[in-house]
mmCIF file with all atom_site columns, C-alpha atoms and ligand atoms in Angstrom:
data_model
loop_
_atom_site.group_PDB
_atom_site.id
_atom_site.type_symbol
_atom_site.label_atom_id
_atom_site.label_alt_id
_atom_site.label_comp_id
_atom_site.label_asym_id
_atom_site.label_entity_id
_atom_site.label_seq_id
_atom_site.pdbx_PDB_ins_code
_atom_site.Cartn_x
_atom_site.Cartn_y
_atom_site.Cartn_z
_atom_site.occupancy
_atom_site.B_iso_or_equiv
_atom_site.pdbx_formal_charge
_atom_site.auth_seq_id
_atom_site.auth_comp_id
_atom_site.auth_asym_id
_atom_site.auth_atom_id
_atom_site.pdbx_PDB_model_num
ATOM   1   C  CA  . UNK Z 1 1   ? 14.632 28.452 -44.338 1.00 91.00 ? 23  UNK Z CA  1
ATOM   2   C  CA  . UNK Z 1 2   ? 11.270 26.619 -45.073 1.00 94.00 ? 24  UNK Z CA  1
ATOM   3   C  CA  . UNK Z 1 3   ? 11.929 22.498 -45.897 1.00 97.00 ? 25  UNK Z CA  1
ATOM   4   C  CA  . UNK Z 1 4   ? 10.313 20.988 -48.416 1.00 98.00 ? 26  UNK Z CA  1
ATOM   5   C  CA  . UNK Z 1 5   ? 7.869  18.726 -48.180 1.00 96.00 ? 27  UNK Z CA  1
ATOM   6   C  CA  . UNK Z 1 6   ? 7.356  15.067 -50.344 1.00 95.00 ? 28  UNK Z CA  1
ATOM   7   C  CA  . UNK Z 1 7   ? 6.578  15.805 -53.727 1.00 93.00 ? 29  UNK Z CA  1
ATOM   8   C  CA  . UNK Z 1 8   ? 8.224  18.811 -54.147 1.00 97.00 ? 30  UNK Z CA  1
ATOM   9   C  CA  . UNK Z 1 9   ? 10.711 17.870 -57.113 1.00 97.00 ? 31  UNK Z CA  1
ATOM   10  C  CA  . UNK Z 1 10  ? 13.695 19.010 -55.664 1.00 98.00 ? 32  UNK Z CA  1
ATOM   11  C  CA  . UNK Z 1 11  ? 14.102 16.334 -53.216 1.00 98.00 ? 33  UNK Z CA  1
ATOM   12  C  CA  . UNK Z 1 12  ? 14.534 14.018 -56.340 1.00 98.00 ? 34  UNK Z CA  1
ATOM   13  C  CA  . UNK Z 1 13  ? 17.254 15.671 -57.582 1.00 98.00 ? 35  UNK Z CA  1
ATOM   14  C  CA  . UNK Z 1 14  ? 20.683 14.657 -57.383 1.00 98.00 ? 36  UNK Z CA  1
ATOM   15  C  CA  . UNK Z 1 15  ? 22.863 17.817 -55.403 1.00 98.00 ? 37  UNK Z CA  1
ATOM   16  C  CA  . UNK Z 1 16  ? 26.063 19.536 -56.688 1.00 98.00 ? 38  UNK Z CA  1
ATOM   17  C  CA  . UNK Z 1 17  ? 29.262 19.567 -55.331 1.00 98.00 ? 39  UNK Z CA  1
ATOM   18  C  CA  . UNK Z 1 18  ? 30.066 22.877 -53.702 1.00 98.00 ? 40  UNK Z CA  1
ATOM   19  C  CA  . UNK Z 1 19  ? 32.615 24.646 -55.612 1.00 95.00 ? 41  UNK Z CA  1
ATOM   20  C  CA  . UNK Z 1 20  ? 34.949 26.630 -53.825 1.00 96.00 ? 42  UNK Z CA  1
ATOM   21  C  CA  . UNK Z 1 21  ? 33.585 26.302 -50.054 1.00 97.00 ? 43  UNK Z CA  1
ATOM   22  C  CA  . UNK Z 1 22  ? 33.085 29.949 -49.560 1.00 96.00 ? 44  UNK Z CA  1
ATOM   23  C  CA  . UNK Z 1 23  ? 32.429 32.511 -46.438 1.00 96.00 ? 45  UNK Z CA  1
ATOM   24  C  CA  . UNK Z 1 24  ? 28.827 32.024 -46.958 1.00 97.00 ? 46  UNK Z CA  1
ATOM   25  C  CA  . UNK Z 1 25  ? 28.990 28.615 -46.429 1.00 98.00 ? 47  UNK Z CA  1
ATOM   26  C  CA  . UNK Z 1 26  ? 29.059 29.364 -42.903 1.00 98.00 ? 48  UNK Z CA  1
ATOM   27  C  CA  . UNK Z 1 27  ? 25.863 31.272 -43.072 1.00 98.00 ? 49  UNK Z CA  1
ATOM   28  C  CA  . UNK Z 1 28  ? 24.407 28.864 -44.715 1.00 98.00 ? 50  UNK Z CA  1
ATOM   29  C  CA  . UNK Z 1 29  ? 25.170 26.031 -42.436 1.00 98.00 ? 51  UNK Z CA  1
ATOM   30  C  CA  . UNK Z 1 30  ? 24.259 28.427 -39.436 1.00 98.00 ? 52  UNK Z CA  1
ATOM   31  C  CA  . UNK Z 1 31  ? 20.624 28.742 -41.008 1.00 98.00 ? 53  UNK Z CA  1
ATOM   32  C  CA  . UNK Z 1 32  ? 20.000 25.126 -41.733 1.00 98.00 ? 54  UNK Z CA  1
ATOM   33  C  CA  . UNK Z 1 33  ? 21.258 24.170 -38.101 1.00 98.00 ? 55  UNK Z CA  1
ATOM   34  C  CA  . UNK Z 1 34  ? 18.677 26.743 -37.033 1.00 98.00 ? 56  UNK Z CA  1
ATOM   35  C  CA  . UNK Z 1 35  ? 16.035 25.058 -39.316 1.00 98.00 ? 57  UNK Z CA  1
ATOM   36  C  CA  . UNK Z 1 36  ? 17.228 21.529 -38.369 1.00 97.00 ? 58  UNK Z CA  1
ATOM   37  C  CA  . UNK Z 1 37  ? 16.496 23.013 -34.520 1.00 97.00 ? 59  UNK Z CA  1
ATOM   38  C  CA  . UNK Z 1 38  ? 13.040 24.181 -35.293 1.00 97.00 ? 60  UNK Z CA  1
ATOM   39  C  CA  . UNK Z 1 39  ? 12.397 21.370 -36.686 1.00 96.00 ? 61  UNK Z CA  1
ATOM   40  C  CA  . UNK Z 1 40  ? 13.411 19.228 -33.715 1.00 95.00 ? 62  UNK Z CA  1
ATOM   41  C  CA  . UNK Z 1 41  ? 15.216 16.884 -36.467 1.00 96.00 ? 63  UNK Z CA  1
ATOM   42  C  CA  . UNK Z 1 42  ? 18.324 15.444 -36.165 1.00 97.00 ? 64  UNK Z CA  1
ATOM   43  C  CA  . UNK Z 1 43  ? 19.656 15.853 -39.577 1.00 98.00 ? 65  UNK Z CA  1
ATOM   44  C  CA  . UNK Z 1 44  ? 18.879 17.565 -42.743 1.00 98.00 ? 66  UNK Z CA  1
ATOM   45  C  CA  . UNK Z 1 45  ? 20.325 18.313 -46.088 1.00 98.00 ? 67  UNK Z CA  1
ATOM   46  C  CA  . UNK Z 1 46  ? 21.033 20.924 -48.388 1.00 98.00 ? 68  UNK Z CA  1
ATOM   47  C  CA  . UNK Z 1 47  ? 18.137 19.702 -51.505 1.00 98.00 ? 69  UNK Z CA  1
ATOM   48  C  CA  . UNK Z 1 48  ? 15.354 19.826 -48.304 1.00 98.00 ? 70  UNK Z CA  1
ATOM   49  C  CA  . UNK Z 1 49  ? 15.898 23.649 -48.002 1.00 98.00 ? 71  UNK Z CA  1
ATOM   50  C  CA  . UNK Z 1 50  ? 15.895 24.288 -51.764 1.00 98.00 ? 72  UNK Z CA  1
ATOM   51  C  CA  . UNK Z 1 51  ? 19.729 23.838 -51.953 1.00 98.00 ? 73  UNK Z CA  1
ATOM   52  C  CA  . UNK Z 1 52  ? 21.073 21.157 -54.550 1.00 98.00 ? 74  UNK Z CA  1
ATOM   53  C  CA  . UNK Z 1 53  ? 24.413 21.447 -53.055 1.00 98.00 ? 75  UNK Z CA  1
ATOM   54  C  CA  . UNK Z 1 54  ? 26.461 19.177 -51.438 1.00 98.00 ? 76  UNK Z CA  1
ATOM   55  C  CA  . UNK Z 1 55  ? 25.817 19.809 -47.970 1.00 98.00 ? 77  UNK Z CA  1
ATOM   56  C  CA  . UNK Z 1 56  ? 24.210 18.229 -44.775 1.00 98.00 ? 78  UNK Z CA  1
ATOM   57  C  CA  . UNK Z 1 57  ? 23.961 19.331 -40.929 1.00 98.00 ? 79  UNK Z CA  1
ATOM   58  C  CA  . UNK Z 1 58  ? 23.356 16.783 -38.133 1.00 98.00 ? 80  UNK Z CA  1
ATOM   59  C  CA  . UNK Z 1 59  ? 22.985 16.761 -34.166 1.00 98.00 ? 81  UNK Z CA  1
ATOM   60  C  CA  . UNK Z 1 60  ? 22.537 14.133 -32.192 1.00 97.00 ? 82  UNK Z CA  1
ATOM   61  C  CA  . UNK Z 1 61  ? 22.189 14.026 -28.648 1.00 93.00 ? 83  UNK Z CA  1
ATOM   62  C  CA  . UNK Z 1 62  ? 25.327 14.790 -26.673 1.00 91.00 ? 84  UNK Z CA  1
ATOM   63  C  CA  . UNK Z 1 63  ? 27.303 15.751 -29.464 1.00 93.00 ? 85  UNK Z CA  1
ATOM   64  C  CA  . UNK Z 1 64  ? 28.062 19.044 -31.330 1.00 95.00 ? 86  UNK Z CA  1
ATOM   65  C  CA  . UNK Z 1 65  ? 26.014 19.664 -34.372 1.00 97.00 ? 87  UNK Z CA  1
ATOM   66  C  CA  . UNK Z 1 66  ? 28.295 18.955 -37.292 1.00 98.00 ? 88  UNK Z CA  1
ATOM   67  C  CA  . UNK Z 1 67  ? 28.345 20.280 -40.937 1.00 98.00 ? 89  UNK Z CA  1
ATOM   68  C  CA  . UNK Z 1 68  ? 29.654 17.785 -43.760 1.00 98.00 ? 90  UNK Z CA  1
ATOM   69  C  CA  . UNK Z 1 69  ? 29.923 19.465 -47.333 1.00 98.00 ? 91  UNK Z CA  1
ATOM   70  C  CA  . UNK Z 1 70  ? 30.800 17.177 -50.253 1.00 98.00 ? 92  UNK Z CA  1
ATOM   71  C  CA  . UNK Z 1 71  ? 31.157 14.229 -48.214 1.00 98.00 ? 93  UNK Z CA  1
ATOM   72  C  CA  . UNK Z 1 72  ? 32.481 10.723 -49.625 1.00 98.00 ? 94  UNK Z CA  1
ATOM   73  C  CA  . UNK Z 1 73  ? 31.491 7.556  -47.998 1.00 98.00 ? 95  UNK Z CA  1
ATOM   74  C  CA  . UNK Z 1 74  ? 34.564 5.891  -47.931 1.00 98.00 ? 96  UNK Z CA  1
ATOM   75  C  CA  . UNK Z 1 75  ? 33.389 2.687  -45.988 1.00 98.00 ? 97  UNK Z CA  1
ATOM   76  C  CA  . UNK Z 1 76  ? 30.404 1.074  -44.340 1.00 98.00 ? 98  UNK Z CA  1
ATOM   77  C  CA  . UNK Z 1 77  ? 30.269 -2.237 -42.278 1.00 98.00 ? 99  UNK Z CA  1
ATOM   78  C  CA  . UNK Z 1 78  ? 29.042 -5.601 -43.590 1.00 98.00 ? 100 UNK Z CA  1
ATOM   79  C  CA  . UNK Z 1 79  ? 27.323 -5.656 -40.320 1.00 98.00 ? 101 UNK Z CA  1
ATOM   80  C  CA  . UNK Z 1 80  ? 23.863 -4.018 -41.195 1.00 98.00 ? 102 UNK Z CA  1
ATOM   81  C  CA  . UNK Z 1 81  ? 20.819 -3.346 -38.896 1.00 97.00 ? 103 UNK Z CA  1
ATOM   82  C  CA  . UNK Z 1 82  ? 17.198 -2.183 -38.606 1.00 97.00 ? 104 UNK Z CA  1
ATOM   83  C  CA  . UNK Z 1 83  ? 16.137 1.019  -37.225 1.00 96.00 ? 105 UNK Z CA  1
ATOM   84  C  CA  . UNK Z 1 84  ? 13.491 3.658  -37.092 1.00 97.00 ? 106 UNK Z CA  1
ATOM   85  C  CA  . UNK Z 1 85  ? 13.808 6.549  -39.202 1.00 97.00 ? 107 UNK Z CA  1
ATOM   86  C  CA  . UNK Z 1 86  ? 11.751 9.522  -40.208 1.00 97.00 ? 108 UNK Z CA  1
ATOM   87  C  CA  . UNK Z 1 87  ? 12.552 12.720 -42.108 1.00 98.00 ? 109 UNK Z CA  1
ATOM   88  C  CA  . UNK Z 1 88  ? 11.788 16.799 -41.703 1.00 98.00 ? 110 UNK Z CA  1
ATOM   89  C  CA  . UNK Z 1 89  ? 10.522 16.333 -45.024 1.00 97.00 ? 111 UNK Z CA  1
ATOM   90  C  CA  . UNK Z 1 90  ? 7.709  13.878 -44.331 1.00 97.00 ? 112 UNK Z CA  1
ATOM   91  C  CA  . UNK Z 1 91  ? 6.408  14.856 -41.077 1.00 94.00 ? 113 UNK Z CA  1
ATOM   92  C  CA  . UNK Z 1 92  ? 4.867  12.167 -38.665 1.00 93.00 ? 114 UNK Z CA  1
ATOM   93  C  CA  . UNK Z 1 93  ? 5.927  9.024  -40.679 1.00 95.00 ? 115 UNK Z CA  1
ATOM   94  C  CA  . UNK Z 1 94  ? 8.284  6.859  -39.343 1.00 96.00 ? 116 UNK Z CA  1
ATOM   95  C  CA  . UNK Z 1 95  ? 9.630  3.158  -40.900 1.00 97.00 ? 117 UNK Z CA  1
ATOM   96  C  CA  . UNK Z 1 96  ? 12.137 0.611  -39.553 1.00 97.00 ? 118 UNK Z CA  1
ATOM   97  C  CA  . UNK Z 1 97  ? 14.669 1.219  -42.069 1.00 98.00 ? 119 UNK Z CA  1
ATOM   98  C  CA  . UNK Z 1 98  ? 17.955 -1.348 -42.807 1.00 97.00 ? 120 UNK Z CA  1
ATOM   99  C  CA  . UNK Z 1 99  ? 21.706 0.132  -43.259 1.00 98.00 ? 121 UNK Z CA  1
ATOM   100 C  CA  . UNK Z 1 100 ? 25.220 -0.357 -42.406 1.00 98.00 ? 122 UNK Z CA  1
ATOM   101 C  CA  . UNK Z 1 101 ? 25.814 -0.408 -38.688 1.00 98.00 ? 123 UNK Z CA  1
ATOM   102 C  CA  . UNK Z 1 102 ? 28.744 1.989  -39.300 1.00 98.00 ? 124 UNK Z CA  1
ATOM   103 C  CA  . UNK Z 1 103 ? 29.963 4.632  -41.970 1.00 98.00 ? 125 UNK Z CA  1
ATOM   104 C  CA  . UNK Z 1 104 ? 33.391 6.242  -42.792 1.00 98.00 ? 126 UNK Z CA  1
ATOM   105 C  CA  . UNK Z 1 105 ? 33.194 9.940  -44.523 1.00 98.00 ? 127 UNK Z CA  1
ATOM   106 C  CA  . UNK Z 1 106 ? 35.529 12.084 -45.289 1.00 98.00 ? 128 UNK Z CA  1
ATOM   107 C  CA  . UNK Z 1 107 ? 33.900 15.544 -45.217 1.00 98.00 ? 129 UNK Z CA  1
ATOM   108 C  CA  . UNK Z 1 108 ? 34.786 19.336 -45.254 1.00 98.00 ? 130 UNK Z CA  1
ATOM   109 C  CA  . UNK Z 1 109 ? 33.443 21.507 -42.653 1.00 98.00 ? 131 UNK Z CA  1
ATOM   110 C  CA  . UNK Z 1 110 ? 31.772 24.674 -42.972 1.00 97.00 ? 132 UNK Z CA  1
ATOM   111 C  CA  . UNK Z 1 111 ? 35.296 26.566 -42.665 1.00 96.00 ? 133 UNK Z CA  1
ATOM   112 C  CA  . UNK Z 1 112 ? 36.310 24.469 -45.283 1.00 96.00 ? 134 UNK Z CA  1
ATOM   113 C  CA  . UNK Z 1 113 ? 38.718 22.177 -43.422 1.00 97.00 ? 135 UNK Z CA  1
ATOM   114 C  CA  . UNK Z 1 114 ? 38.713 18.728 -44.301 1.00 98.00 ? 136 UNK Z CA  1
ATOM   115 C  CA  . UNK Z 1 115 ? 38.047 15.906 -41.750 1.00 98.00 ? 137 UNK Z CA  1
ATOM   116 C  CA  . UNK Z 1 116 ? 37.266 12.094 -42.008 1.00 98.00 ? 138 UNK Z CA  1
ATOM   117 C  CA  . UNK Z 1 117 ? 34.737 10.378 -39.179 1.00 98.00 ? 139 UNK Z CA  1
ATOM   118 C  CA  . UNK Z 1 118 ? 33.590 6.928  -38.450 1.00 98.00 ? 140 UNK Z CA  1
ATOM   119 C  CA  . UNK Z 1 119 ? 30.282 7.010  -36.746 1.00 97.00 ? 141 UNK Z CA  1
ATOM   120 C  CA  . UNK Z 1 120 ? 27.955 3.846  -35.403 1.00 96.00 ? 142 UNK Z CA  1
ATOM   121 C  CA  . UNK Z 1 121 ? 25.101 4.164  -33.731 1.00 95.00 ? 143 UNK Z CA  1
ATOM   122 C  CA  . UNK Z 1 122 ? 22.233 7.229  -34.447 1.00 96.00 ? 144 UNK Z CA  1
ATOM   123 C  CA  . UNK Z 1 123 ? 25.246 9.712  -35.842 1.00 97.00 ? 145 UNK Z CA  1
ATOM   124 C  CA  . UNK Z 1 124 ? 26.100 6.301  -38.650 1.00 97.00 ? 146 UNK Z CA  1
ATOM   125 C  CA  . UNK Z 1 125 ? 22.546 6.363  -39.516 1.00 98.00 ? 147 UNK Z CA  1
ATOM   126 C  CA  . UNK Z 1 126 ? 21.754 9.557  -39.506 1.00 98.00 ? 148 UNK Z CA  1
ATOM   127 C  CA  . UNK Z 1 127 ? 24.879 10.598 -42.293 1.00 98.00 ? 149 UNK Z CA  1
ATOM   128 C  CA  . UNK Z 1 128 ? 24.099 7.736  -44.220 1.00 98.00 ? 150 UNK Z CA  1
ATOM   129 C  CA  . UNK Z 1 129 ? 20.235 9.359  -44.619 1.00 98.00 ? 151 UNK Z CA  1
ATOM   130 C  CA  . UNK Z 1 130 ? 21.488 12.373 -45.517 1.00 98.00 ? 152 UNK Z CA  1
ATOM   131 C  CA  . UNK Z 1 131 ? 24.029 11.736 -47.942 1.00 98.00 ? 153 UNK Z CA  1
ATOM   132 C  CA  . UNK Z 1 132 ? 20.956 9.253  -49.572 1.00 98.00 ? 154 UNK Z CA  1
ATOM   133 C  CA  . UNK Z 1 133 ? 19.483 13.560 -49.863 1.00 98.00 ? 155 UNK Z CA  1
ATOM   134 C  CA  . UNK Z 1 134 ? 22.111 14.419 -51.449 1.00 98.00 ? 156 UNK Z CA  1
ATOM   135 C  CA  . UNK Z 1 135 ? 21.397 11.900 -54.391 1.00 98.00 ? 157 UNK Z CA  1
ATOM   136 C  CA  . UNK Z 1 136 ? 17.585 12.256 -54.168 1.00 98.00 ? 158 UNK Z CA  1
ATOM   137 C  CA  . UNK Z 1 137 ? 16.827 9.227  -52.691 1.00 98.00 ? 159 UNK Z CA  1
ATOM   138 C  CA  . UNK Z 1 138 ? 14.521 8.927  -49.800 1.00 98.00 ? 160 UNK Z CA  1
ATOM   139 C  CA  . UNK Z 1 139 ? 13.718 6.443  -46.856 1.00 98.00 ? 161 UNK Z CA  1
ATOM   140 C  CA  . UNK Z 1 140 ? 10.956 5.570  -48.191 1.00 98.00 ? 162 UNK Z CA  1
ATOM   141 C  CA  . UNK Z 1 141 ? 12.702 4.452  -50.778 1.00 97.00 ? 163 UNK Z CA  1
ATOM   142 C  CA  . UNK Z 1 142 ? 14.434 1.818  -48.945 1.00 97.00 ? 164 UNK Z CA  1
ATOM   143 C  CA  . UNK Z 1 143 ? 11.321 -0.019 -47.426 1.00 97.00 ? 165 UNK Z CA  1
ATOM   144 C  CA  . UNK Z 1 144 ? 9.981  -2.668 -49.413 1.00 96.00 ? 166 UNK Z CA  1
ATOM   145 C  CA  . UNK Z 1 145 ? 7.234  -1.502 -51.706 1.00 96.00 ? 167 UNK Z CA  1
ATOM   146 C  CA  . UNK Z 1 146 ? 4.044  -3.141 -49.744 1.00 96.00 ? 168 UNK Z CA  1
ATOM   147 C  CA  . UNK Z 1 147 ? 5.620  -1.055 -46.434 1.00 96.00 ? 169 UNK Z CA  1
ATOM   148 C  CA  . UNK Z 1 148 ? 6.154  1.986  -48.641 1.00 96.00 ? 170 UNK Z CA  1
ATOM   149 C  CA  . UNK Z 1 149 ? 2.218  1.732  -50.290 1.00 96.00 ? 171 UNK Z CA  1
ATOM   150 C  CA  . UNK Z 1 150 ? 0.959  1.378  -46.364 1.00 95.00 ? 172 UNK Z CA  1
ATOM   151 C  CA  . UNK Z 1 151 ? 3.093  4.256  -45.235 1.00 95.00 ? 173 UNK Z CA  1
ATOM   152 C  CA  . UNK Z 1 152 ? 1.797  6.576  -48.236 1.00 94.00 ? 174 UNK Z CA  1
ATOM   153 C  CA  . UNK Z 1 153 ? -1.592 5.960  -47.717 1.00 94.00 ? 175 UNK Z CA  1
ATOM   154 C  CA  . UNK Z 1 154 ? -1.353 6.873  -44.123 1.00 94.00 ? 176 UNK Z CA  1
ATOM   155 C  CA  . UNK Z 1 155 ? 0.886  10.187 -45.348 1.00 93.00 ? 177 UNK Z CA  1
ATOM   156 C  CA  . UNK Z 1 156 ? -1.758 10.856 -47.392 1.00 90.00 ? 178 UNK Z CA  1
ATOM   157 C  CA  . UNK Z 1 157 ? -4.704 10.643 -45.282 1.00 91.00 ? 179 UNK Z CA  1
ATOM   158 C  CA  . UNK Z 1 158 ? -3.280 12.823 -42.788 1.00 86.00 ? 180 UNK Z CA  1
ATOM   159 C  CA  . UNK Z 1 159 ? -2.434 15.098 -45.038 1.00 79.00 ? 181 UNK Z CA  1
ATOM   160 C  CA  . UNK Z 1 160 ? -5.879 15.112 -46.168 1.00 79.00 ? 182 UNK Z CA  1
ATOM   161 C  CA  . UNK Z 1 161 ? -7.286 15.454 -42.477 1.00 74.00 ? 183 UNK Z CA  1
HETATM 162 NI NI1 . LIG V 2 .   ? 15.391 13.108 -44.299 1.00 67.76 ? 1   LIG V NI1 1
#
């Protein structure tokens, strides 16, 4: 599975839901874990590998990598802090980005068995990034505009070097 880079049009789009969850869903969620690994990410969603489905993988350290398909946030915390993110799918930039401290999601796994979590920490932030995917909304899109001008015109000079 290649990801896609910014500016590639799918990453703008807004994912379907998957409809039924079949057998190859766990193919499918075996490859982007594999991609997700290569990548040395810690999350990434169905519309960065060319997907518009529903469908996101995440590991963080000393947990399992877990597969959420057609998930529903369900809750987040008033409580909201700042933290670094970056994505597979623009290499090398990073931004202190603001969200809920914690997320509820109710989820099906790649077997198709249902399942609700509550995560905090880097496995909160990290689902609430990729669901934003899953809509076609980026980090970037988060920062305030003068932070997200600075941060393209370093993306694009490296890209450029
Ligand atoms: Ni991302």
């Amino acid at each position: 599975m290649d990801i896609l880079r910014l500016g590639d049009e799918t990453l703008r789009q807004k994912a379907e839901p998957v409809k039924p969850i079949g057998p190859e869903y766990r193919q499918i969620a075996a490859e982007m874990i594999k991609a997700l690994h290569d990548g040395r990410g810690i999350g990434l969603a169905g519309p960065q590998v060319g997907l518009l489905k529903r469908i996101f993988v995440v590991h963080v350290e000393d947990d399992l990598p877990r597969v959420f398909i057609n998930p529903s946030i369900i809750g987040t915390s008033q409580e909201e802090a700042r933290y670094e993110e970056g994505c597979l799918s623009i290499p090398g930039m990073y931004a202190e980005v603001t969200r809920p401290v914690s997320v509820k999601v109710q989820a099906w796994n790649e077997r198709g068995r249902p399942f609700t979590l509550e995560a905090d920490g880097i496995l909160g932030r990290v689902i609430l990034h990729e669901y934003d995917h899953l809509e076609g909304v980026l980090f970037i899109d988060r920062l305030s505009e003068p932070k997200r001008n600075s941060l393209m015109r370093k993306y694009e000079n490296r890209k450029k070097a």
